[in-house]
Amino acid sequence: MATTTGMVGGGYYDDNSEGQRIALSAFLPWLEKAVEDLDERCLTFVPFLGVLDIGSSEGGNAIYAMKRIINHLPVGLTKPVHIIFSDLPTNDFNHLFTNLFPEGKKIFPGKKIFTSAIAGTAFGNLAPSKSLYIATTFNAIGFLNEKPKAKLPHYVLPHKPGPLAPREGVFITASEQEPFRVQSANDLLSFYNARAEELVSGGKLLVQVFGRNDEVSTTNGIYDVLSDALLDCIEDGIFSYEVYENIVFPIYCRTIGELVEPIKKNEYLASVFRIEKAESREVDVPFNLELKANGDIKKWADHYTRFLRAFSEPMLALALPDELDKPKILNQIYERIEKKLIFDNSRYQFRYISIAVLLSRN
């Protein structure tokens, strides 16, 4: 059973995901340069140049990325372009379609660019065999396809709490983490196998996702403040500790080594893909830059909270028991988060580690 869901809809995710845009923008030049050298002969047996974006959410960041890529295609390209946007069935596709046709007009002008959307998991096939020249995914595959049948009774993630935010009784053991690491590795194999089938020879796959390095994980700070807010709710009698024990965010932050490992070690994938580039970078998110510029802690806490809420609220809502007044409690949780950020901003420092690989299909 799938345990992840779409982001907060109604335009909320689009309005609060500038950090994700900056993270993906760091690696877009790789693909822009790659498509400039497109040899149309690799498209001989397909009627169009197929492009697939995986995890498009409401479309703001996905459309931004596709515009940049399309603008770097060879001027003399004769094949029409078909761009497919995809996400989970629970995604706000209404907002995605509104973004694709603002005021009833195509966001991609011209007669040779066509768009469509499809619901499905990133870890399965989303397009016919040998129908794509370009496939992209930004941040989506950090969310596991399924939550392992394992509990994390002392934290909400299969990663250690951040070093700046220790709290008594909050921890995770290596044995508790292991099922999630295995699930992540299996998910990645499924993802690469699906793309190997969909891409034509010469096709390009750009994978970017939040991750971790030897020093820090993208989950540090941001999930610590969420965890602390949940524990405060328990202390105030809003819900029981049993609720906390059952809240597990199916997220796994890979290292750059883990991201490329299947391409290097799986015999089939090593034969069909060539690694063009692979890198880990730390990117500055807007609310941290604003804090450095003006020192406004309240504004920083507001933007930080909305950034977190945009991707965490749907999964948190799924985890809360149905008998609770979910809308009321969710508001209480995020109000507490904002107050905690204002009160102790140094405890919940957020650093965005963005990892990426560009692959070519042999």
Coordinates of C-alpha atoms in Angstrom, one line a residue:
M1 CA 0.0 0.0 0.0
A2 CA 1.4 3.4 -1.0
T3 CA 2.0 5.6 2.0
T4 CA 2.9 8.9 0.3
T5 CA 0.5 11.5 -1.0
G6 CA 0.6 14.7 -3.0
M7 CA 1.7 18.1 -1.7
V8 CA -0.7 20.7 -0.2
G9 CA -2.9 21.8 -3.1
G10 CA -4.7 24.9 -4.1
G11 CA -1.5 26.7 -5.1
Y12 CA 0.0 26.4 -1.6
Y13 CA 2.9 24.2 -2.7
D14 CA 3.7 26.4 -5.7
D15 CA 3.7 29.5 -3.4
N16 CA 6.0 27.8 -0.9
S17 CA 8.5 25.8 -2.9
E18 CA 11.0 28.3 -4.0
G19 CA 13.7 26.4 -2.1
Q20 CA 13.0 23.3 -4.2
R21 CA 13.3 25.5 -7.4
I22 CA 16.7 26.7 -6.3
A23 CA 17.8 23.2 -5.5
L24 CA 16.8 21.9 -9.0
S25 CA 18.1 25.0 -10.8
A26 CA 21.6 24.2 -9.6
F27 CA 21.7 21.2 -12.0
L28 CA 19.5 22.3 -14.9
P29 CA 22.5 23.6 -16.9
W30 CA 23.7 19.9 -17.2
L31 CA 20.6 19.0 -19.2
E32 CA 20.4 22.3 -21.0
K33 CA 23.9 21.7 -22.4
A34 CA 23.1 18.0 -23.2
V35 CA 20.0 18.8 -25.3
E36 CA 21.8 21.5 -27.3
D37 CA 23.7 18.6 -28.9
L38 CA 20.6 16.6 -29.7
D39 CA 21.1 14.5 -32.8
E40 CA 17.7 14.0 -34.3
R41 CA 18.7 10.7 -35.8
C42 CA 18.1 9.1 -32.4
L43 CA 14.4 10.0 -32.9
T44 CA 14.0 8.2 -36.2
F45 CA 11.7 5.6 -34.9
V46 CA 9.4 7.8 -32.8
P47 CA 6.9 10.4 -34.0
F48 CA 7.9 13.1 -31.5
L49 CA 10.5 14.1 -28.9
G50 CA 9.0 12.7 -25.7
V51 CA 9.7 14.5 -22.4
L52 CA 8.6 13.2 -19.0
D53 CA 8.7 15.1 -15.7
I54 CA 8.2 12.9 -12.7
G55 CA 6.7 14.4 -9.5
S56 CA 5.4 17.6 -11.1
S57 CA 3.1 18.5 -8.2
E58 CA 1.1 21.7 -9.0
G59 CA 3.4 22.5 -11.9
G60 CA 5.1 25.7 -10.9
N61 CA 8.6 24.3 -10.6
A62 CA 8.1 21.6 -13.3
I63 CA 6.9 24.1 -15.9
Y64 CA 9.8 26.4 -15.0
A65 CA 12.3 23.5 -15.6
M66 CA 10.6 22.4 -18.8
K67 CA 10.7 25.9 -20.3
R68 CA 14.4 26.2 -19.6
I69 CA 15.0 22.8 -21.2
I70 CA 12.8 23.4 -24.3
N71 CA 14.6 26.8 -24.9
H72 CA 17.9 24.9 -25.4
L73 CA 16.6 22.4 -28.0
P74 CA 18.2 22.8 -31.4
V75 CA 16.5 25.5 -33.5
G76 CA 16.4 23.1 -36.5
L77 CA 14.5 20.4 -34.6
T78 CA 11.7 19.1 -36.9
K79 CA 10.0 16.7 -34.6
P80 CA 7.1 17.9 -32.4
V81 CA 7.6 17.9 -28.6
H82 CA 5.3 16.1 -26.2
I83 CA 5.8 17.0 -22.5
I84 CA 4.2 14.7 -19.9
F85 CA 3.8 15.9 -16.4
S86 CA 3.2 13.1 -13.8
D87 CA 2.5 12.7 -10.1
L88 CA 0.6 10.6 -7.6
P89 CA -3.2 10.2 -8.1
T90 CA -3.7 12.4 -5.0
N91 CA -1.9 15.3 -6.6
D92 CA -3.8 18.6 -7.3
F93 CA -4.0 18.1 -11.1
N94 CA -6.6 20.9 -11.4
H95 CA -4.0 23.4 -10.4
L96 CA -1.4 21.8 -12.7
F97 CA -3.8 22.2 -15.6
T98 CA -4.5 25.8 -14.7
N99 CA -0.7 26.4 -14.8
L100 CA -0.5 24.8 -18.2
F101 CA -3.3 26.9 -19.6
P102 CA -3.3 30.2 -17.7
E103 CA -6.3 32.3 -18.8
G104 CA -7.1 29.6 -21.3
K105 CA -3.9 30.0 -23.2
K106 CA -1.1 27.5 -23.6
I107 CA 1.9 28.1 -21.4
F108 CA 4.1 26.6 -24.1
P109 CA 3.4 28.6 -27.3
G110 CA 3.7 27.3 -30.8
K111 CA 2.2 24.4 -32.8
K112 CA 5.0 21.9 -32.1
I113 CA 4.7 21.6 -28.3
F114 CA 2.0 19.5 -26.7
T115 CA 1.4 18.8 -23.0
S116 CA -0.4 16.1 -21.0
A117 CA -0.5 14.8 -17.5
I118 CA -0.6 11.3 -16.0
A119 CA -1.1 9.9 -12.5
G120 CA 1.2 7.2 -11.3
T121 CA 4.2 6.3 -9.2
A122 CA 7.7 7.3 -10.0
F123 CA 8.8 3.8 -9.3
G124 CA 6.9 2.2 -12.2
N125 CA 6.4 2.8 -15.9
L126 CA 4.8 6.1 -16.9
A127 CA 5.3 6.1 -20.6
P128 CA 5.5 3.5 -23.4
S129 CA 8.7 1.7 -24.2
K130 CA 11.3 3.7 -26.1
S131 CA 9.1 6.8 -26.3
L132 CA 11.2 9.4 -24.3
Y133 CA 14.2 11.4 -25.1
I134 CA 14.3 13.4 -21.9
A135 CA 13.2 12.4 -18.4
T136 CA 13.5 14.5 -15.3
T137 CA 12.6 14.2 -11.6
F138 CA 13.2 16.9 -9.0
N139 CA 13.0 16.1 -5.3
A140 CA 10.3 13.5 -5.7
I141 CA 12.1 10.2 -5.2
G142 CA 13.2 11.1 -1.7
F143 CA 9.7 9.9 -0.7
L144 CA 9.5 6.1 -0.5
N145 CA 7.0 4.2 -2.6
E146 CA 5.9 2.3 0.4
K147 CA 6.5 2.5 4.1
P148 CA 8.3 -0.6 5.4
K149 CA 6.5 -2.7 8.0
A150 CA 8.6 -1.3 10.7
K151 CA 8.1 1.2 13.5
L152 CA 10.2 4.2 14.6
P153 CA 8.8 4.7 18.2
H154 CA 11.3 7.4 19.2
Y155 CA 11.4 9.7 16.1
V156 CA 9.4 10.5 13.0
L157 CA 12.1 9.7 10.4
P158 CA 14.5 6.9 9.5
H159 CA 17.3 9.3 10.1
K160 CA 19.0 10.5 13.3
P161 CA 17.8 13.8 14.8
G162 CA 19.9 16.8 14.0
P163 CA 23.0 17.4 16.1
L164 CA 21.7 20.8 17.3
A165 CA 18.4 19.6 18.6
P166 CA 18.8 16.8 21.1
R167 CA 15.8 15.9 23.1
E168 CA 15.5 13.2 25.8
G169 CA 14.0 10.0 24.4
V170 CA 14.3 11.0 20.8
F171 CA 16.6 8.8 18.8
I172 CA 16.8 6.1 16.1
T173 CA 18.9 2.9 16.0
A174 CA 20.7 1.4 13.0
S175 CA 18.5 -1.6 13.1
E176 CA 15.4 0.6 13.0
Q177 CA 16.8 2.5 10.0
E178 CA 17.8 -0.6 8.0
P179 CA 14.3 -1.5 6.5
F180 CA 14.0 2.1 5.2
R181 CA 17.5 2.0 3.6
V182 CA 16.6 -1.3 1.9
Q183 CA 13.2 0.1 0.7
S184 CA 15.1 3.2 -0.7
A185 CA 17.6 1.0 -2.5
N186 CA 14.8 -1.2 -4.0
D187 CA 12.8 1.9 -5.0
L188 CA 15.8 3.4 -6.8
L189 CA 16.3 0.1 -8.7
S190 CA 12.7 0.2 -9.8
F191 CA 13.0 3.8 -10.8
Y192 CA 16.0 3.3 -13.0
N193 CA 14.7 0.2 -14.6
A194 CA 11.5 2.0 -15.6
R195 CA 13.4 4.9 -17.1
A196 CA 15.7 2.5 -18.9
E197 CA 12.7 1.0 -20.7
E198 CA 11.1 4.3 -21.5
L199 CA 14.1 6.2 -22.9
V200 CA 15.4 5.9 -26.5
S201 CA 19.1 5.3 -27.2
G202 CA 20.8 8.6 -26.6
G203 CA 18.1 9.8 -24.2
K204 CA 18.9 11.8 -21.1
L205 CA 17.8 11.3 -17.5
L206 CA 18.3 14.0 -14.9
V207 CA 17.7 13.0 -11.3
Q208 CA 17.8 15.6 -8.5
V209 CA 16.7 15.0 -5.0
F210 CA 17.3 16.3 -1.4
G211 CA 19.9 14.2 0.3
R212 CA 22.7 14.2 2.8
N213 CA 26.5 14.4 3.0
D214 CA 29.1 13.4 5.6
E215 CA 28.2 16.5 7.7
V216 CA 24.5 17.1 7.5
S217 CA 21.1 15.8 6.2
T218 CA 18.4 17.9 4.6
T219 CA 16.1 16.5 7.3
N220 CA 18.1 18.0 10.1
G221 CA 16.4 20.9 11.9
I222 CA 13.3 20.9 9.8
Y223 CA 12.0 17.6 11.1
D224 CA 13.4 18.2 14.5
V225 CA 11.1 21.2 15.0
L226 CA 8.1 19.1 13.6
S227 CA 9.0 16.3 16.1
D228 CA 9.3 18.7 19.0
A229 CA 5.9 20.3 18.2
L230 CA 4.3 16.9 18.2
L231 CA 5.9 16.0 21.5
D232 CA 4.7 19.3 22.9
C233 CA 1.1 18.4 21.8
I234 CA 1.5 15.2 23.8
E235 CA 2.6 17.0 26.9
D236 CA -0.4 19.3 26.6
G237 CA -2.8 16.4 26.3
I238 CA -3.9 17.0 22.7
F239 CA -3.1 13.4 21.8
S240 CA -1.3 10.4 23.3
Y241 CA 2.3 9.3 22.8
E242 CA 0.9 6.3 20.9
V243 CA 0.0 8.7 18.1
Y244 CA 3.6 9.9 17.9
E245 CA 4.8 6.3 17.8
N246 CA 2.7 5.7 14.7
I247 CA 3.8 8.9 12.8
V248 CA 6.5 7.9 10.4
F249 CA 7.4 10.0 7.4
P250 CA 8.4 7.6 4.6
I251 CA 11.4 9.7 3.6
Y252 CA 15.0 8.6 2.9
C253 CA 17.9 11.1 2.3
R254 CA 20.4 9.4 0.1
T255 CA 24.1 10.3 -0.3
I256 CA 25.4 10.9 -3.8
G257 CA 27.1 7.5 -3.5
E258 CA 23.7 5.8 -2.9
L259 CA 22.1 7.7 -5.8
V260 CA 24.6 6.3 -8.4
E261 CA 25.3 2.9 -6.8
P262 CA 22.7 1.0 -8.9
I263 CA 24.2 2.4 -12.1
K264 CA 27.7 1.2 -11.0
K265 CA 26.8 -2.1 -9.4
N266 CA 23.7 -3.5 -11.2
E267 CA 24.9 -5.3 -14.3
Y268 CA 21.9 -4.4 -16.4
L269 CA 21.8 -0.8 -15.5
A270 CA 25.5 -0.4 -15.9
S271 CA 25.1 -1.7 -19.5
V272 CA 22.2 0.7 -20.5
F273 CA 23.2 3.9 -18.7
R274 CA 26.3 6.1 -18.8
I275 CA 26.9 8.5 -15.9
E276 CA 27.6 11.9 -17.5
K277 CA 27.7 13.9 -14.2
A278 CA 27.1 13.3 -10.5
E279 CA 27.4 15.8 -7.7
S280 CA 26.3 16.9 -4.3
R281 CA 25.8 20.6 -3.5
E282 CA 24.5 22.6 -0.6
V283 CA 22.1 25.3 -1.8
D284 CA 20.9 28.4 0.0
V285 CA 17.1 28.6 0.5
P286 CA 15.3 32.0 0.3
F287 CA 14.2 32.2 3.9
N288 CA 17.8 31.7 5.2
L289 CA 19.1 34.3 2.8
E290 CA 16.4 36.7 4.0
L291 CA 17.4 36.1 7.6
K292 CA 21.0 36.9 6.8
A293 CA 20.0 40.0 5.0
N294 CA 17.6 41.6 7.4
G295 CA 17.7 39.6 10.7
D296 CA 13.9 39.3 10.8
I297 CA 13.3 36.2 12.9
K298 CA 9.5 36.3 12.7
K299 CA 9.5 36.6 8.9
W300 CA 12.0 33.8 8.7
A301 CA 9.9 31.5 11.0
D302 CA 6.8 32.2 8.9
H303 CA 8.5 31.4 5.6
Y304 CA 10.2 28.3 7.1
T305 CA 6.9 27.0 8.5
R306 CA 5.0 27.4 5.3
F307 CA 7.9 25.7 3.4
L308 CA 7.7 22.7 5.8
R309 CA 3.9 22.6 5.8
A310 CA 3.7 22.5 2.0
F311 CA 5.2 19.0 1.8
S312 CA 4.6 17.6 5.3
E313 CA 1.0 18.3 6.1
P314 CA -0.6 15.7 3.7
M315 CA 1.5 12.9 5.1
L316 CA 1.0 14.1 8.7
A317 CA -2.8 14.2 8.1
L318 CA -2.7 10.6 6.9
A319 CA -0.8 9.5 10.0
L320 CA -3.1 11.2 12.5
P321 CA -6.0 9.0 13.8
D322 CA -9.4 9.7 12.1
E323 CA -11.1 10.3 15.4
L324 CA -9.1 13.5 16.0
D325 CA -10.2 16.9 14.7
K326 CA -7.4 16.9 12.1
P327 CA -7.8 20.4 10.6
K328 CA -7.8 21.9 14.1
I329 CA -4.8 19.8 15.3
L330 CA -2.8 20.4 12.2
N331 CA -3.2 24.2 12.6
Q332 CA -2.1 23.8 16.2
I333 CA 1.0 21.8 15.2
Y334 CA 2.2 24.3 12.6
E335 CA 1.4 27.3 14.9
R336 CA 3.6 25.6 17.5
I337 CA 6.3 25.1 14.9
E338 CA 6.4 28.7 14.0
K339 CA 6.6 29.8 17.7
K340 CA 9.4 27.3 18.4
L341 CA 11.4 28.7 15.4
I342 CA 11.0 32.2 16.7
F343 CA 12.0 31.2 20.2
D344 CA 15.1 29.1 19.3
N345 CA 16.0 29.6 15.7
S346 CA 19.6 28.3 16.2
R347 CA 18.3 24.9 17.4
Y348 CA 16.5 24.3 14.1
Q349 CA 19.0 25.4 11.4
F350 CA 18.0 24.1 8.0
R351 CA 20.5 23.2 5.3
Y352 CA 19.5 21.9 1.9
I353 CA 21.7 19.2 0.4
S354 CA 20.8 18.7 -3.2
I355 CA 22.3 15.7 -5.0
A356 CA 22.0 14.9 -8.7
V357 CA 23.0 12.6 -11.5
L358 CA 22.8 13.1 -15.3
L359 CA 22.5 9.8 -17.2
S360 CA 22.6 9.0 -20.9
R361 CA 20.8 5.9 -22.3
N362 CA 23.1 3.7 -24.4

